[in-house]
Amino acid sequence: MDVYALIYDLVRQIPEGYVTTYGAIAKALGDIRASKAVGEVLAMNPTPIIVPCHRVVMSDGSLGGYTHPEGVRKKAELLRREGVEIIGGKVNLKKCFFNDFKLKIRPFEVFRDYQKRISEKIRLEDYDFSAIVGVDLTYNGRYGIAAVVVFDEKGNPEYVRYYSKKTLVPYVPTYLAFREYPIIEEVSRDLRGYLFFLDGHGILHPRKCGYASHVGVELDTPSIGVAKSLLVGNIVIESNNLAKVLIDDEVRGYAIYDKGRASVYVSPGHKITVGSALRETMKVKKYKIPEPTRLAHYYTKLGKEMFKNRKLLPERLLETPL
DNA sequence: GCGACAG
DNA sequence: ATCTTGTCGC
Ligand SMILES: [Mg+2]
């Protein structure tokens, strides 16, 4: 499901002389909270004018931004040329608001349905795992670059895999998995049975289906979510360096504190208990970020350099011993 | 008007 | 996540 392509298609439906809003497009996509992402996608519009992103404005009628050397003045010029009046820096939405979008599917509705089904498959009991894996991604334009660090049974980094692929989904809070999982799927497939450490939440998610859970269920392997900031949940302090994180009175994860401030939030993804997720994380935590994820994040930068230098090509696996 | 939402 | 140079300190 190519959300980028869908957004560009929706914008092409806006007739000359009309405008729509970021929120209206987001609603058409199935979640008003994707409105910010709509703006980010339009900011990278590869074919301005053909895809008339200048016809998308803020919900109060103000113009918003325009990624062009002349900035938003260019947006105003284009709109005026098309017959859209701009008074006091605003368009009159009552006069020229377009909202009659034609689309076959609302991706974020589909995503929510999918998350519901995934969440029913999550097992929160301990399962055996052979060794540990850490995963992270970076981005270069529309390309995601993944680094997968595989540890040996003794806990030493053994090798790193790199992989890059074009993204189809922009980042929208609570839908992270739909952006990142397609990129790591190919390089993670054969690692079933490893304990995955992922850069995002597990069951510490409004629909109990964060990225780490999504990955764990898809690969049918134990997984832990290690996030740098909180998505949802209530903090209940336990001690100097630990707090429980609750979602309606249920312990969904833990916050680990270093010197008075939270360093990471840990929650089980799949095939592990909340307690074991915390213990396994503490075992590999030397610095602020646990080793698996920390190293993956580091290699992600090397991967990006290789990608820029054409040493790492799209949809081509690259593996390096450590 | 303020708060808030992983990466 | 990305943009982006230097600086302070262990
Ligand atoms: Mg990341």
Short mmCIF file of C-alpha atoms (C1' of nucleotides) and ligand atoms in Angstrom, two decimals:
data_model
loop_
_atom_site.label_atom_id
_atom_site.label_comp_id
_atom_site.label_asym_id
_atom_site.label_seq_id
_atom_site.Cartn_x
_atom_site.Cartn_y
_atom_site.Cartn_z
CA MET A 1 0.00 0.00 0.00
CA ASP A 2 1.83 3.06 -1.30
CA VAL A 3 0.65 5.94 0.85
CA TYR A 4 2.99 8.39 -0.85
CA ALA A 5 1.54 7.58 -4.26
CA LEU A 6 -1.98 7.77 -2.87
CA ILE A 7 -1.39 11.23 -1.40
CA TYR A 8 0.02 12.47 -4.70
CA ASP A 9 -2.98 10.97 -6.49
CA LEU A 10 -5.44 12.68 -4.12
CA VAL A 11 -3.74 16.02 -4.61
CA ARG A 12 -4.02 15.66 -8.39
CA GLN A 13 -7.78 15.45 -7.92
CA ILE A 14 -7.97 19.05 -6.65
CA PRO A 15 -9.23 21.17 -9.57
CA GLU A 16 -7.69 24.49 -10.51
CA GLY A 17 -9.33 27.25 -8.51
CA TYR A 18 -9.84 25.02 -5.47
CA VAL A 19 -7.84 24.09 -2.40
CA THR A 20 -8.04 21.41 0.26
CA THR A 21 -6.38 21.02 3.66
CA TYR A 22 -3.76 18.71 5.13
CA GLY A 23 -6.39 17.43 7.53
CA ALA A 24 -8.93 16.73 4.77
CA ILE A 25 -6.39 14.56 2.99
CA ALA A 26 -5.50 12.86 6.26
CA LYS A 27 -9.17 12.09 6.91
CA ALA A 28 -9.45 10.63 3.42
CA LEU A 29 -6.48 8.44 4.26
CA GLY A 30 -8.27 7.21 7.37
CA ASP A 31 -6.71 9.15 10.25
CA ILE A 32 -6.76 12.87 10.93
CA ARG A 33 -3.54 12.43 12.89
CA ALA A 34 -1.72 11.82 9.63
CA SER A 35 -2.14 15.48 8.68
CA LYS A 36 1.40 16.38 9.65
CA ALA A 37 2.70 13.47 7.58
CA VAL A 38 0.68 14.73 4.61
CA GLY A 39 2.64 17.97 4.83
CA GLU A 40 5.93 16.08 5.02
CA VAL A 41 5.05 13.98 2.00
CA LEU A 42 4.06 17.06 -0.01
CA ALA A 43 7.30 18.77 1.02
CA MET A 44 9.13 16.04 -0.91
CA ASN A 45 6.81 16.21 -3.92
CA PRO A 46 9.05 15.16 -6.84
CA THR A 47 6.77 16.78 -9.47
CA PRO A 48 5.41 20.14 -8.28
CA ILE A 49 2.67 21.68 -10.51
CA ILE A 50 1.93 18.22 -11.97
CA VAL A 51 1.05 17.23 -8.42
CA PRO A 52 -0.37 20.64 -7.41
CA CYS A 53 0.63 20.59 -3.76
CA HIS A 54 0.27 24.38 -3.72
CA ARG A 55 -3.47 23.67 -3.50
CA VAL A 56 -3.14 22.23 0.00
CA VAL A 57 -3.45 24.73 2.85
CA MET A 58 -4.02 24.87 6.61
CA SER A 59 -7.46 24.25 8.11
CA ASP A 60 -7.81 27.93 9.07
CA GLY A 61 -7.18 29.03 5.50
CA SER A 62 -3.63 30.19 6.03
CA LEU A 63 -1.27 28.98 3.36
CA GLY A 64 1.15 26.84 5.34
CA GLY A 65 4.54 26.23 3.75
CA TYR A 66 5.93 25.74 0.27
CA THR A 67 9.26 24.08 -0.40
CA HIS A 68 10.60 26.37 -3.09
CA PRO A 69 13.42 28.95 -3.26
CA GLU A 70 10.79 31.72 -3.13
CA GLY A 71 8.91 29.98 -0.35
CA VAL A 72 5.24 30.49 0.41
CA ARG A 73 5.14 33.62 -1.79
CA LYS A 74 5.37 31.24 -4.74
CA LYS A 75 2.41 29.29 -3.36
CA ALA A 76 0.37 32.47 -3.14
CA GLU A 77 1.35 33.47 -6.68
CA LEU A 78 0.31 30.08 -8.10
CA LEU A 79 -3.01 30.14 -6.28
CA ARG A 80 -3.84 33.72 -7.35
CA ARG A 81 -2.96 32.85 -10.93
CA GLU A 82 -5.53 30.06 -10.66
CA GLY A 83 -8.19 32.43 -9.39
CA VAL A 84 -8.00 31.68 -5.69
CA GLU A 85 -8.31 34.89 -3.67
CA ILE A 86 -5.92 35.37 -0.79
CA ILE A 87 -7.01 38.00 1.71
CA GLY A 88 -4.99 38.73 4.81
CA GLY A 89 -2.79 35.72 4.06
CA LYS A 90 -5.77 33.38 3.99
CA VAL A 91 -7.92 31.70 1.40
CA ASN A 92 -11.68 31.56 1.89
CA LEU A 93 -12.33 27.86 2.42
CA LYS A 94 -16.10 28.40 2.32
CA LYS A 95 -15.67 29.45 -1.28
CA CYS A 96 -13.09 27.09 -2.68
CA PHE A 97 -12.76 24.05 -0.42
CA PHE A 98 -12.39 20.77 -2.31
CA ASN A 99 -13.12 17.59 -0.40
CA ASP A 100 -14.68 15.23 -2.94
CA PHE A 101 -11.81 12.77 -3.01
CA LYS A 102 -12.19 9.49 -4.83
CA LEU A 103 -10.24 6.60 -3.37
CA LYS A 104 -10.70 2.86 -3.13
CA ILE A 105 -9.09 2.26 0.24
CA ARG A 106 -8.31 4.21 3.36
CA PRO A 107 -4.86 2.90 4.27
CA PHE A 108 -4.90 3.89 7.93
CA GLU A 109 -8.23 2.12 8.45
CA VAL A 110 -6.72 -0.97 6.92
CA PHE A 111 -3.65 -0.55 9.12
CA ARG A 112 -5.76 -0.34 12.27
CA ASP A 113 -7.64 -3.50 11.32
CA TYR A 114 -4.35 -5.23 10.71
CA GLN A 115 -3.03 -4.09 14.10
CA LYS A 116 -6.09 -5.49 15.79
CA ARG A 117 -5.43 -8.89 14.24
CA ILE A 118 -1.73 -8.76 15.09
CA SER A 119 -2.43 -7.86 18.71
CA GLU A 120 -4.59 -10.95 19.12
CA LYS A 121 -1.59 -13.10 18.20
CA ILE A 122 0.82 -11.60 20.73
CA ARG A 123 2.06 -14.10 23.33
CA LEU A 124 3.30 -12.58 26.55
CA GLU A 125 5.01 -15.70 27.91
CA ASP A 126 8.70 -16.53 27.80
CA TYR A 127 9.96 -18.51 24.83
CA ASP A 128 13.49 -19.75 24.19
CA PHE A 129 15.74 -17.82 21.86
CA SER A 130 19.08 -18.76 20.32
CA ALA A 131 20.82 -15.38 20.49
CA ILE A 132 20.17 -11.65 20.18
CA VAL A 133 19.60 -9.31 17.27
CA GLY A 134 19.43 -5.51 17.18
CA VAL A 135 17.70 -3.57 14.43
CA ASP A 136 17.53 0.08 13.47
CA LEU A 137 16.94 2.24 10.41
CA THR A 138 17.91 5.57 8.96
CA TYR A 139 16.49 7.37 5.96
CA ASN A 140 17.82 9.01 2.84
CA GLY A 141 14.98 10.68 1.02
CA ARG A 142 12.44 7.98 0.37
CA TYR A 143 14.90 5.18 0.97
CA GLY A 144 15.11 3.43 4.30
CA ILE A 145 18.45 1.88 5.22
CA ALA A 146 18.42 -0.92 7.78
CA ALA A 147 21.22 -2.31 9.92
CA VAL A 148 20.67 -5.67 11.57
CA VAL A 149 23.33 -6.61 14.14
CA VAL A 150 23.46 -10.32 14.91
CA PHE A 151 25.11 -11.45 18.18
CA ASP A 152 26.56 -14.88 18.92
CA GLU A 153 25.46 -17.14 21.79
CA LYS A 154 28.02 -15.52 24.09
CA GLY A 155 26.57 -12.10 23.44
CA ASN A 156 29.27 -10.71 21.17
CA PRO A 157 28.38 -8.88 17.96
CA GLU A 158 29.03 -11.38 15.16
CA TYR A 159 28.00 -9.70 11.93
CA VAL A 160 25.93 -6.85 10.56
CA ARG A 161 23.55 -6.90 7.63
CA TYR A 162 22.64 -3.86 5.58
CA TYR A 163 19.61 -3.47 3.40
CA SER A 164 17.85 -0.57 1.71
CA LYS A 165 14.42 -0.22 0.23
CA LYS A 166 12.06 2.54 -0.88
CA THR A 167 9.52 3.57 1.75
CA LEU A 168 5.83 3.44 0.94
CA VAL A 169 4.52 4.86 4.21
CA PRO A 170 5.42 8.14 5.94
CA TYR A 171 5.92 8.22 9.68
CA VAL A 172 2.67 8.62 11.58
CA PRO A 173 2.54 8.05 15.35
CA THR A 174 1.09 4.61 16.22
CA TYR A 175 1.73 3.27 12.69
CA LEU A 176 5.52 3.05 12.80
CA ALA A 177 5.55 -0.65 11.92
CA PHE A 178 3.95 -0.03 8.55
CA ARG A 179 6.84 2.23 7.65
CA GLU A 180 9.72 0.22 9.05
CA TYR A 181 8.75 -3.46 8.95
CA PRO A 182 8.63 -3.75 5.13
CA ILE A 183 12.22 -2.54 5.03
CA ILE A 184 13.60 -5.03 7.54
CA GLU A 185 11.44 -8.01 6.57
CA GLU A 186 13.77 -9.34 3.90
CA VAL A 187 16.90 -9.22 6.09
CA SER A 188 15.18 -10.57 9.19
CA ARG A 189 13.15 -13.42 7.76
CA ASP A 190 15.71 -16.15 8.44
CA LEU A 191 16.44 -14.94 11.98
CA ARG A 192 13.35 -16.53 13.51
CA GLY A 193 14.25 -17.88 16.95
CA TYR A 194 16.47 -14.91 17.84
CA LEU A 195 15.44 -12.33 20.42
CA PHE A 196 14.91 -9.07 18.51
CA PHE A 197 15.63 -5.69 20.08
CA LEU A 198 13.77 -2.99 18.18
CA ASP A 199 13.84 0.79 18.26
CA GLY A 200 10.24 1.54 19.24
CA HIS A 201 7.52 0.28 21.59
CA GLY A 202 6.03 -3.19 21.87
CA ILE A 203 2.72 -3.50 23.72
CA LEU A 204 3.18 0.01 25.08
CA HIS A 205 0.88 1.16 22.32
CA PRO A 206 -2.74 2.45 22.25
CA ARG A 207 -3.92 -0.63 20.34
CA LYS A 208 -1.44 -2.93 22.11
CA CYS A 209 0.37 -3.41 18.85
CA GLY A 210 3.56 -1.39 18.57
CA TYR A 211 6.37 -1.92 16.12
CA ALA A 212 8.22 -4.49 18.27
CA SER A 213 5.06 -6.58 18.65
CA HIS A 214 4.31 -6.28 14.96
CA VAL A 215 7.78 -7.52 14.05
CA GLY A 216 7.71 -10.31 16.64
CA VAL A 217 4.39 -11.65 15.42
CA GLU A 218 5.26 -11.34 11.73
CA LEU A 219 8.54 -13.19 12.20
CA ASP A 220 7.12 -15.43 14.94
CA THR A 221 10.07 -14.71 17.21
CA PRO A 222 10.68 -13.20 20.66
CA SER A 223 10.99 -9.41 20.56
CA ILE A 224 11.47 -6.41 22.84
CA GLY A 225 10.69 -2.76 22.18
CA VAL A 226 13.25 -0.23 23.41
CA ALA A 227 12.01 3.31 22.82
CA LYS A 228 13.72 6.59 23.55
CA SER A 229 10.51 8.42 24.38
CA LEU A 230 7.01 7.62 25.52
CA LEU A 231 4.08 7.15 23.16
CA VAL A 232 1.34 6.46 25.70
CA GLY A 233 1.01 5.32 29.29
CA ASN A 234 1.18 6.49 32.88
CA ILE A 235 4.42 6.49 34.82
CA VAL A 236 4.40 4.95 38.30
CA ILE A 237 7.73 5.37 40.07
CA GLU A 238 9.09 2.20 41.62
CA SER A 239 12.58 3.26 42.67
CA ASN A 240 15.44 5.61 41.82
CA ASN A 241 15.98 4.10 38.43
CA LEU A 242 12.79 2.30 37.57
CA ALA A 243 9.16 3.06 36.90
CA LYS A 244 6.27 0.97 35.70
CA VAL A 245 4.34 2.23 32.71
CA LEU A 246 0.63 1.51 32.88
CA ILE A 247 -2.17 1.63 30.37
CA ASP A 248 -5.49 1.35 32.18
CA ASP A 249 -3.96 -0.19 35.28
CA GLU A 250 -2.02 -2.82 33.37
CA VAL A 251 1.79 -2.93 33.44
CA ARG A 252 2.72 -2.65 29.78
CA GLY A 253 6.37 -1.76 30.20
CA TYR A 254 9.06 -0.03 32.23
CA ALA A 255 10.91 3.24 32.19
CA ILE A 256 14.59 2.95 33.07
CA TYR A 257 16.22 6.03 34.59
CA ASP A 258 19.90 6.88 34.56
CA LYS A 259 20.72 10.13 36.34
CA GLY A 260 17.29 11.31 37.22
CA ARG A 261 15.94 11.14 33.71
CA ALA A 262 14.41 8.34 31.70
CA SER A 263 16.95 6.72 29.39
CA VAL A 264 14.68 4.19 27.70
CA TYR A 265 11.21 2.71 27.79
CA VAL A 266 11.08 -1.07 27.55
CA SER A 267 8.09 -3.18 26.63
CA PRO A 268 7.62 -6.73 25.42
CA GLY A 269 6.95 -7.22 21.76
CA HIS A 270 6.12 -10.90 21.44
CA LYS A 271 6.95 -14.26 23.06
CA ILE A 272 8.35 -12.70 26.24
CA THR A 273 6.97 -11.43 29.55
CA VAL A 274 7.10 -7.82 30.74
CA GLY A 275 9.54 -8.83 33.46
CA SER A 276 11.86 -10.75 31.14
CA ALA A 277 11.82 -7.89 28.66
CA LEU A 278 13.15 -5.65 31.42
CA ARG A 279 15.74 -8.20 32.61
CA GLU A 280 17.03 -9.01 29.13
CA THR A 281 17.33 -5.31 28.43
CA MET A 282 19.28 -4.64 31.65
CA LYS A 283 21.69 -7.45 30.71
CA VAL A 284 22.72 -5.70 27.51
CA LYS A 285 22.57 -2.12 28.74
CA LYS A 286 26.06 -0.61 29.04
CA TYR A 287 25.14 2.96 28.10
CA LYS A 288 21.92 4.91 27.70
CA ILE A 289 20.77 2.77 24.80
CA PRO A 290 21.04 -1.03 25.10
CA GLU A 291 23.82 -2.54 22.97
CA PRO A 292 21.77 -4.30 20.30
CA THR A 293 19.86 -1.20 19.33
CA ARG A 294 22.78 1.13 20.00
CA LEU A 295 25.09 -0.76 17.68
CA ALA A 296 22.40 -1.11 15.04
CA HIS A 297 21.92 2.64 15.17
CA TYR A 298 25.65 3.16 14.72
CA TYR A 299 25.87 0.81 11.72
CA THR A 300 22.86 2.46 10.22
CA LYS A 301 25.04 5.53 9.63
CA LEU A 302 27.72 3.46 7.90
CA GLY A 303 24.98 1.88 5.83
CA LYS A 304 23.77 5.29 4.78
CA GLU A 305 27.24 6.32 3.64
CA MET A 306 27.54 3.12 1.61
CA PHE A 307 24.12 3.81 0.15
CA LYS A 308 25.19 7.28 -0.94
CA ASN A 309 28.39 5.86 -2.44
CA ARG A 310 26.47 3.18 -4.33
CA LYS A 311 28.21 0.47 -2.33
CA LEU A 312 24.84 -0.53 -0.93
CA LEU A 313 22.14 -0.83 -3.57
CA PRO A 314 18.36 -0.92 -3.13
CA GLU A 315 17.04 -4.37 -2.26
CA ARG A 316 20.53 -5.87 -2.15
CA LEU A 317 21.73 -7.59 1.00
CA LEU A 318 25.20 -6.70 2.27
CA GLU A 319 26.78 -8.61 5.15
CA THR A 320 29.93 -7.75 7.09
CA PRO A 321 31.65 -9.77 9.87
CA LEU A 322 32.38 -7.82 13.06
"C1'" DG B 1 -5.00 28.71 24.12
"C1'" DC B 2 -2.61 24.53 25.63
"C1'" DG B 3 -1.06 19.99 25.24
"C1'" DA B 4 0.57 16.23 22.56
"C1'" DC B 5 1.83 11.83 19.39
"C1'" DA B 6 7.56 5.82 18.97
"C1'" DG B 7 10.82 6.89 14.47
"C1'" DA C 1 13.85 10.70 11.62
"C1'" DT C 2 16.52 14.97 9.42
"C1'" DC C 3 18.94 19.64 9.24
"C1'" DT C 4 24.15 20.92 11.22
"C1'" DT C 5 29.57 23.25 13.83
"C1'" DG C 6 31.41 23.84 17.58
"C1'" DT C 7 32.39 23.09 22.28
"C1'" DC C 8 32.93 21.16 26.87
"C1'" DG C 9 34.30 17.20 29.63
"C1'" DC C 10 35.48 12.48 31.00
MG MG D 1 15.33 4.18 14.71
#
